[in-house]
Amino acid sequence: MKRSRLRFWLFLAPALISFIIVVVIPVIIGFYYSTTNWDGVNMNPKLIGFDNFTRMFTNDPDFLRAFLFTSGIAVVTVVLVNAIGLALAMFVMQKFKGANLLRSVIFMPNLIGGLLLGFTWNFIFTNIFSSIGTALNWEFLDGWLSNSETGFIGIIVLNVWQMSGYMMIIYIAQLQNIPDSIKEAAKIDGANWFQTLRGVTLPLVMPAFSIGLFLSISNSFKMFDQNLALTKGGPYHSTEMLALNIYNSAFTSHEFGYAQAKAIVFLVLVASVGLAQLIFTKKREVEM
Amino acid sequence: MLAFINSHSSLNSNKKSFFKRFILPIIALVLGIAFMFPIYILILSSLKTKQGLMTNLLGFPDSQTFSPNNYPDAFDKLKYFQSFFNSLYISVFSVALILLISTMAAWVLVRYKNKASKFIFGVFALSMLVPFQCVMLPLMMVAKSMNLLNPAGLIFMYMGFGVSMTVLMIHGFIKNIPEELEEAAVMDGCNVFQLFFLVVVPLLRVILITAAVLNLMWIWNDFLLPSIVINKAGWQTLPLMTYSFFGTYSTRWDLASAALVMCMAPIVVFYLFSQKYIVSGMTDGAIK
């Protein structure tokens, strides 16, 4: 078929132009600004070399704390969300009345925006918890989200509530690919439930497991809205995650150049998680 | 718990049906209630007066604590009508344009096998790893200097951010469509635009619906990008209004809970009508 170059570029143009203006150019000038003392107003900031980068690793306890806090959230979320997601998937795949309804209900929180989720749980942790605590005289229900420990648990609970349903449907998609005959064969061979789970179900569900793993890590790392609405990073930046820390550097301290340098480090972190996933899943595809 | 269920399912059919008919639905009910609890408590609270929230937080509203004014009040304060239609207008236009330009781009990227198409596809794929925080600050500057602000600018930015994921999805789909069909249409005298709109696009219906749903979900819920691009009064989207509402009425949980319920309602209604596409879209999107 005759193909003209003109047609190629004509059809690409709208996507390419908007993509270049919105993503490519900002990424490039972002690298430049990360080496300046840009304040967001002055259009001719001074070049300061790698000062921003050395500062964040040597002289910024809040940034390091945000990094550790975010990593902690990511690790706990990954474990809980995937374990619960897989258990829920296996549960709703039992054929009983109401299984489909339950599946829909569990998946729903995933679609609600992060701000709405954050504010909702803020209400529950601060108001509902304290009033249950007062009624039952349980002191541990008082003062939630007022320190970093309860803030941490709060974010974890929100994540589990939001993401388990998503992990569940990913595992369901994978579990549906396992032919019944394999399970029946295991049963005929006398395998009990646990042996079937370990020897048949888990190995066959591995591809979905790697997806669930990386998806929940990168979602936890990139989390912003939920953090902003639930704890706002407080008290005293102790529940601030990386994305919010970058945001505050820019819009609270007006250090745009410094915030941009942090954003570059953030890019490296998030991109390595993503690349690791790509390599991992590609390797798996070859093996399968 | 699951071990218990499954090891018994192989026993005689009476016991099996007992489990399927009674025990499983009971566990399901408990799970369903646990997942719906935050929404339930929110709806309950939205019907009470401020005083009622203090004296009777967990119970049903009675004649003393019932407040019929929360919804009308929150409706006014969120400028709900206006912000809902701003959100709707921005999301619908963005999604439509993203689909159009991404389909055009994906089509030529598949059908032209040259170095440029490979390179551009690679850049789209890589850009998916870039977190928003990394482009946010430079983008603000680009937006100011090119006057890409308010709805039109915002829609343009969604196009730039949306194309990479959407091109990737549609690209994978077009690859599996045999080219002979297009060749036959050209033989019959179709010009390029007839070929694209009358032959190619109709074949992509399934993937276009999925891509539309996925883009709609994140654009509708997005907070950060509109918060830096929308600066004209009267153009605030629902997430923006929710955020500023909580800035002002953070202690008025009677109004705030009604506001949260109203902001969640459109998402829940949309979910009820397009659950099939949302679930399959989010599974396919994750697995590919």
PDB file of C-alpha atoms in Angstrom, chain A residues 63-203:
ATOM      1  CA  PHE A  63      13.063  14.932  53.377  1.00  0.00           C
ATOM      2  CA  LEU A  64      14.835  11.857  54.718  1.00  0.00           C
ATOM      3  CA  ARG A  65      11.996  11.252  57.140  1.00  0.00           C
ATOM      4  CA  ALA A  66       9.492  11.591  54.285  1.00  0.00           C
ATOM      5  CA  PHE A  67      11.512   9.057  52.320  1.00  0.00           C
ATOM      6  CA  LEU A  68      11.564   6.561  55.199  1.00  0.00           C
ATOM      7  CA  PHE A  69       7.912   7.169  56.008  1.00  0.00           C
ATOM      8  CA  THR A  70       6.928   6.634  52.368  1.00  0.00           C
ATOM      9  CA  SER A  71       9.020   3.456  52.137  1.00  0.00           C
ATOM     10  CA  GLY A  72       7.412   2.152  55.314  1.00  0.00           C
ATOM     11  CA  ILE A  73       3.946   2.866  53.956  1.00  0.00           C
ATOM     12  CA  ALA A  74       4.860   1.189  50.667  1.00  0.00           C
ATOM     13  CA  VAL A  75       6.180  -1.995  52.277  1.00  0.00           C
ATOM     14  CA  VAL A  76       3.288  -2.495  54.701  1.00  0.00           C
ATOM     15  CA  THR A  77       0.733  -1.594  52.032  1.00  0.00           C
ATOM     16  CA  VAL A  78       2.212  -4.007  49.517  1.00  0.00           C
ATOM     17  CA  VAL A  79       2.087  -6.942  51.916  1.00  0.00           C
ATOM     18  CA  LEU A  80      -1.393  -6.266  53.296  1.00  0.00           C
ATOM     19  CA  VAL A  81      -3.069  -5.217  50.075  1.00  0.00           C
ATOM     20  CA  ASN A  82      -1.808  -8.199  48.098  1.00  0.00           C
ATOM     21  CA  ALA A  83      -2.524 -10.754  50.808  1.00  0.00           C
ATOM     22  CA  ILE A  84      -6.018  -9.383  51.382  1.00  0.00           C
ATOM     23  CA  GLY A  85      -6.615  -8.945  47.660  1.00  0.00           C
ATOM     24  CA  LEU A  86      -5.710 -12.561  46.927  1.00  0.00           C
ATOM     25  CA  ALA A  87      -7.782 -13.870  49.840  1.00  0.00           C
ATOM     26  CA  LEU A  88     -10.772 -11.812  48.708  1.00  0.00           C
ATOM     27  CA  ALA A  89     -10.338 -13.013  45.128  1.00  0.00           C
ATOM     28  CA  MET A  90     -10.359 -16.653  46.222  1.00  0.00           C
ATOM     29  CA  PHE A  91     -13.325 -15.964  48.454  1.00  0.00           C
ATOM     30  CA  VAL A  92     -15.589 -14.242  45.927  1.00  0.00           C
ATOM     31  CA  MET A  93     -14.780 -16.897  43.331  1.00  0.00           C
ATOM     32  CA  GLN A  94     -16.595 -19.475  45.437  1.00  0.00           C
ATOM     33  CA  LYS A  95     -19.969 -19.701  43.816  1.00  0.00           C
ATOM     34  CA  PHE A  96     -22.481 -18.432  46.367  1.00  0.00           C
ATOM     35  CA  LYS A  97     -25.369 -16.048  46.355  1.00  0.00           C
ATOM     36  CA  GLY A  98     -24.235 -12.452  46.552  1.00  0.00           C
ATOM     37  CA  ALA A  99     -20.657 -13.126  45.449  1.00  0.00           C
ATOM     38  CA  ASN A 100     -20.918 -10.706  42.543  1.00  0.00           C
ATOM     39  CA  LEU A 101     -22.489  -8.019  44.670  1.00  0.00           C
ATOM     40  CA  LEU A 102     -19.700  -8.376  47.227  1.00  0.00           C
ATOM     41  CA  ARG A 103     -17.118  -8.094  44.472  1.00  0.00           C
ATOM     42  CA  SER A 104     -18.682  -4.831  43.277  1.00  0.00           C
ATOM     43  CA  VAL A 105     -18.867  -3.425  46.796  1.00  0.00           C
ATOM     44  CA  ILE A 106     -15.235  -4.214  47.592  1.00  0.00           C
ATOM     45  CA  PHE A 107     -13.991  -2.750  44.330  1.00  0.00           C
ATOM     46  CA  MET A 108     -15.907   0.509  44.609  1.00  0.00           C
ATOM     47  CA  PRO A 109     -13.616   2.523  46.938  1.00  0.00           C
ATOM     48  CA  ASN A 110     -10.941   2.268  44.266  1.00  0.00           C
ATOM     49  CA  LEU A 111     -12.858   4.664  42.027  1.00  0.00           C
ATOM     50  CA  ILE A 112     -13.467   7.388  44.569  1.00  0.00           C
ATOM     51  CA  GLY A 113     -10.961  10.226  44.382  1.00  0.00           C
ATOM     52  CA  GLY A 114      -8.106  10.451  46.861  1.00  0.00           C
ATOM     53  CA  LEU A 115      -9.316  13.698  48.400  1.00  0.00           C
ATOM     54  CA  LEU A 116     -12.763  12.294  49.142  1.00  0.00           C
ATOM     55  CA  LEU A 117     -11.226   9.137  50.627  1.00  0.00           C
ATOM     56  CA  GLY A 118      -8.826  11.150  52.751  1.00  0.00           C
ATOM     57  CA  PHE A 119     -11.477  13.450  54.163  1.00  0.00           C
ATOM     58  CA  THR A 120     -13.842  10.539  54.820  1.00  0.00           C
ATOM     59  CA  TRP A 121     -11.259   8.633  56.836  1.00  0.00           C
ATOM     60  CA  ASN A 122     -10.192  11.804  58.567  1.00  0.00           C
ATOM     61  CA  PHE A 123     -13.794  12.057  59.805  1.00  0.00           C
ATOM     62  CA  ILE A 124     -13.812   8.434  60.934  1.00  0.00           C
ATOM     63  CA  PHE A 125     -10.456   8.511  62.707  1.00  0.00           C
ATOM     64  CA  THR A 126     -11.006  11.797  64.476  1.00  0.00           C
ATOM     65  CA  ASN A 127     -14.747  11.872  65.208  1.00  0.00           C
ATOM     66  CA  ILE A 128     -16.060   8.337  65.101  1.00  0.00           C
ATOM     67  CA  PHE A 129     -13.058   6.798  66.842  1.00  0.00           C
ATOM     68  CA  SER A 130     -13.058   9.277  69.681  1.00  0.00           C
ATOM     69  CA  SER A 131     -16.768   8.940  70.283  1.00  0.00           C
ATOM     70  CA  ILE A 132     -16.564   5.143  70.317  1.00  0.00           C
ATOM     71  CA  GLY A 133     -13.553   5.513  72.596  1.00  0.00           C
ATOM     72  CA  THR A 134     -15.435   7.762  74.981  1.00  0.00           C
ATOM     73  CA  ALA A 135     -18.502   5.515  75.012  1.00  0.00           C
ATOM     74  CA  LEU A 136     -16.504   2.344  75.721  1.00  0.00           C
ATOM     75  CA  ASN A 137     -13.752   4.019  77.719  1.00  0.00           C
ATOM     76  CA  TRP A 138     -11.089   2.800  75.299  1.00  0.00           C
ATOM     77  CA  GLU A 139      -8.305   5.331  75.484  1.00  0.00           C
ATOM     78  CA  PHE A 140      -6.403   4.063  72.472  1.00  0.00           C
ATOM     79  CA  LEU A 141      -9.179   5.400  70.244  1.00  0.00           C
ATOM     80  CA  ASP A 142      -8.489   8.960  71.332  1.00  0.00           C
ATOM     81  CA  GLY A 143      -6.325  11.445  69.508  1.00  0.00           C
ATOM     82  CA  TRP A 144      -6.034   9.587  66.216  1.00  0.00           C
ATOM     83  CA  LEU A 145      -3.993  11.279  63.471  1.00  0.00           C
ATOM     84  CA  SER A 146      -2.459  13.558  66.103  1.00  0.00           C
ATOM     85  CA  ASN A 147       0.872  11.710  66.110  1.00  0.00           C
ATOM     86  CA  SER A 148       2.952   9.945  63.508  1.00  0.00           C
ATOM     87  CA  GLU A 149       2.083   6.379  64.645  1.00  0.00           C
ATOM     88  CA  THR A 150      -1.676   6.790  64.283  1.00  0.00           C
ATOM     89  CA  GLY A 151      -1.082   8.788  61.110  1.00  0.00           C
ATOM     90  CA  PHE A 152       0.885   5.857  59.703  1.00  0.00           C
ATOM     91  CA  ILE A 153      -1.804   3.340  60.609  1.00  0.00           C
ATOM     92  CA  GLY A 154      -4.432   5.708  59.256  1.00  0.00           C
ATOM     93  CA  ILE A 155      -2.781   5.889  55.845  1.00  0.00           C
ATOM     94  CA  ILE A 156      -2.356   2.099  55.829  1.00  0.00           C
ATOM     95  CA  VAL A 157      -6.045   1.540  56.639  1.00  0.00           C
ATOM     96  CA  LEU A 158      -7.037   3.949  53.874  1.00  0.00           C
ATOM     97  CA  ASN A 159      -4.714   2.193  51.408  1.00  0.00           C
ATOM     98  CA  VAL A 160      -6.056  -1.232  52.301  1.00  0.00           C
ATOM     99  CA  TRP A 161      -9.611  -0.010  51.947  1.00  0.00           C
ATOM    100  CA  GLN A 162      -8.893   1.621  48.614  1.00  0.00           C
ATOM    101  CA  MET A 163      -6.520  -0.831  46.937  1.00  0.00           C
ATOM    102  CA  SER A 164      -7.526  -4.333  48.091  1.00  0.00           C
ATOM    103  CA  GLY A 165     -10.445  -4.336  45.695  1.00  0.00           C
ATOM    104  CA  TYR A 166      -8.188  -3.423  42.795  1.00  0.00           C
ATOM    105  CA  MET A 167      -5.738  -6.195  43.674  1.00  0.00           C
ATOM    106  CA  MET A 168      -8.711  -8.533  44.054  1.00  0.00           C
ATOM    107  CA  ILE A 169      -9.892  -8.055  40.451  1.00  0.00           C
ATOM    108  CA  ILE A 170      -6.347  -8.505  39.153  1.00  0.00           C
ATOM    109  CA  TYR A 171      -6.078 -11.813  41.013  1.00  0.00           C
ATOM    110  CA  ILE A 172      -9.538 -12.857  39.875  1.00  0.00           C
ATOM    111  CA  ALA A 173      -8.489 -12.310  36.256  1.00  0.00           C
ATOM    112  CA  GLN A 174      -5.490 -14.529  36.828  1.00  0.00           C
ATOM    113  CA  LEU A 175      -7.320 -17.202  38.828  1.00  0.00           C
ATOM    114  CA  GLN A 176      -9.913 -17.519  36.083  1.00  0.00           C
ATOM    115  CA  ASN A 177      -7.115 -18.613  33.758  1.00  0.00           C
ATOM    116  CA  ILE A 178      -6.306 -21.634  35.900  1.00  0.00           C
ATOM    117  CA  PRO A 179      -8.104 -24.603  34.352  1.00  0.00           C
ATOM    118  CA  ASP A 180     -10.320 -26.532  36.775  1.00  0.00           C
ATOM    119  CA  SER A 181      -8.743 -29.738  35.531  1.00  0.00           C
ATOM    120  CA  ILE A 182      -5.456 -28.917  37.249  1.00  0.00           C
ATOM    121  CA  LYS A 183      -7.154 -28.411  40.590  1.00  0.00           C
ATOM    122  CA  GLU A 184      -9.191 -31.560  40.140  1.00  0.00           C
ATOM    123  CA  ALA A 185      -6.065 -33.503  39.299  1.00  0.00           C
ATOM    124  CA  ALA A 186      -4.489 -32.267  42.510  1.00  0.00           C
ATOM    125  CA  LYS A 187      -7.598 -33.269  44.422  1.00  0.00           C
ATOM    126  CA  ILE A 188      -7.607 -36.760  42.910  1.00  0.00           C
ATOM    127  CA  ASP A 189      -3.960 -37.084  43.866  1.00  0.00           C
ATOM    128  CA  GLY A 190      -5.074 -36.484  47.430  1.00  0.00           C
ATOM    129  CA  ALA A 191      -3.817 -32.951  47.945  1.00  0.00           C
ATOM    130  CA  ASN A 192      -5.550 -31.088  50.760  1.00  0.00           C
ATOM    131  CA  TRP A 193      -6.593 -27.453  50.512  1.00  0.00           C
ATOM    132  CA  PHE A 194      -3.297 -26.080  51.736  1.00  0.00           C
ATOM    133  CA  GLN A 195      -1.235 -28.305  49.451  1.00  0.00           C
ATOM    134  CA  THR A 196      -3.333 -27.255  46.467  1.00  0.00           C
ATOM    135  CA  LEU A 197      -2.861 -23.608  47.414  1.00  0.00           C
ATOM    136  CA  ARG A 198       0.897 -23.922  47.751  1.00  0.00           C
ATOM    137  CA  GLY A 199       1.572 -26.323  44.910  1.00  0.00           C
ATOM    138  CA  VAL A 200      -0.975 -25.229  42.311  1.00  0.00           C
ATOM    139  CA  THR A 201      -2.739 -21.933  42.942  1.00  0.00           C
ATOM    140  CA  LEU A 202       0.143 -19.761  44.155  1.00  0.00           C
ATOM    141  CA  PRO A 203       2.636 -20.704  41.414  1.00  0.00           C
TER     142      PRO A 203
END
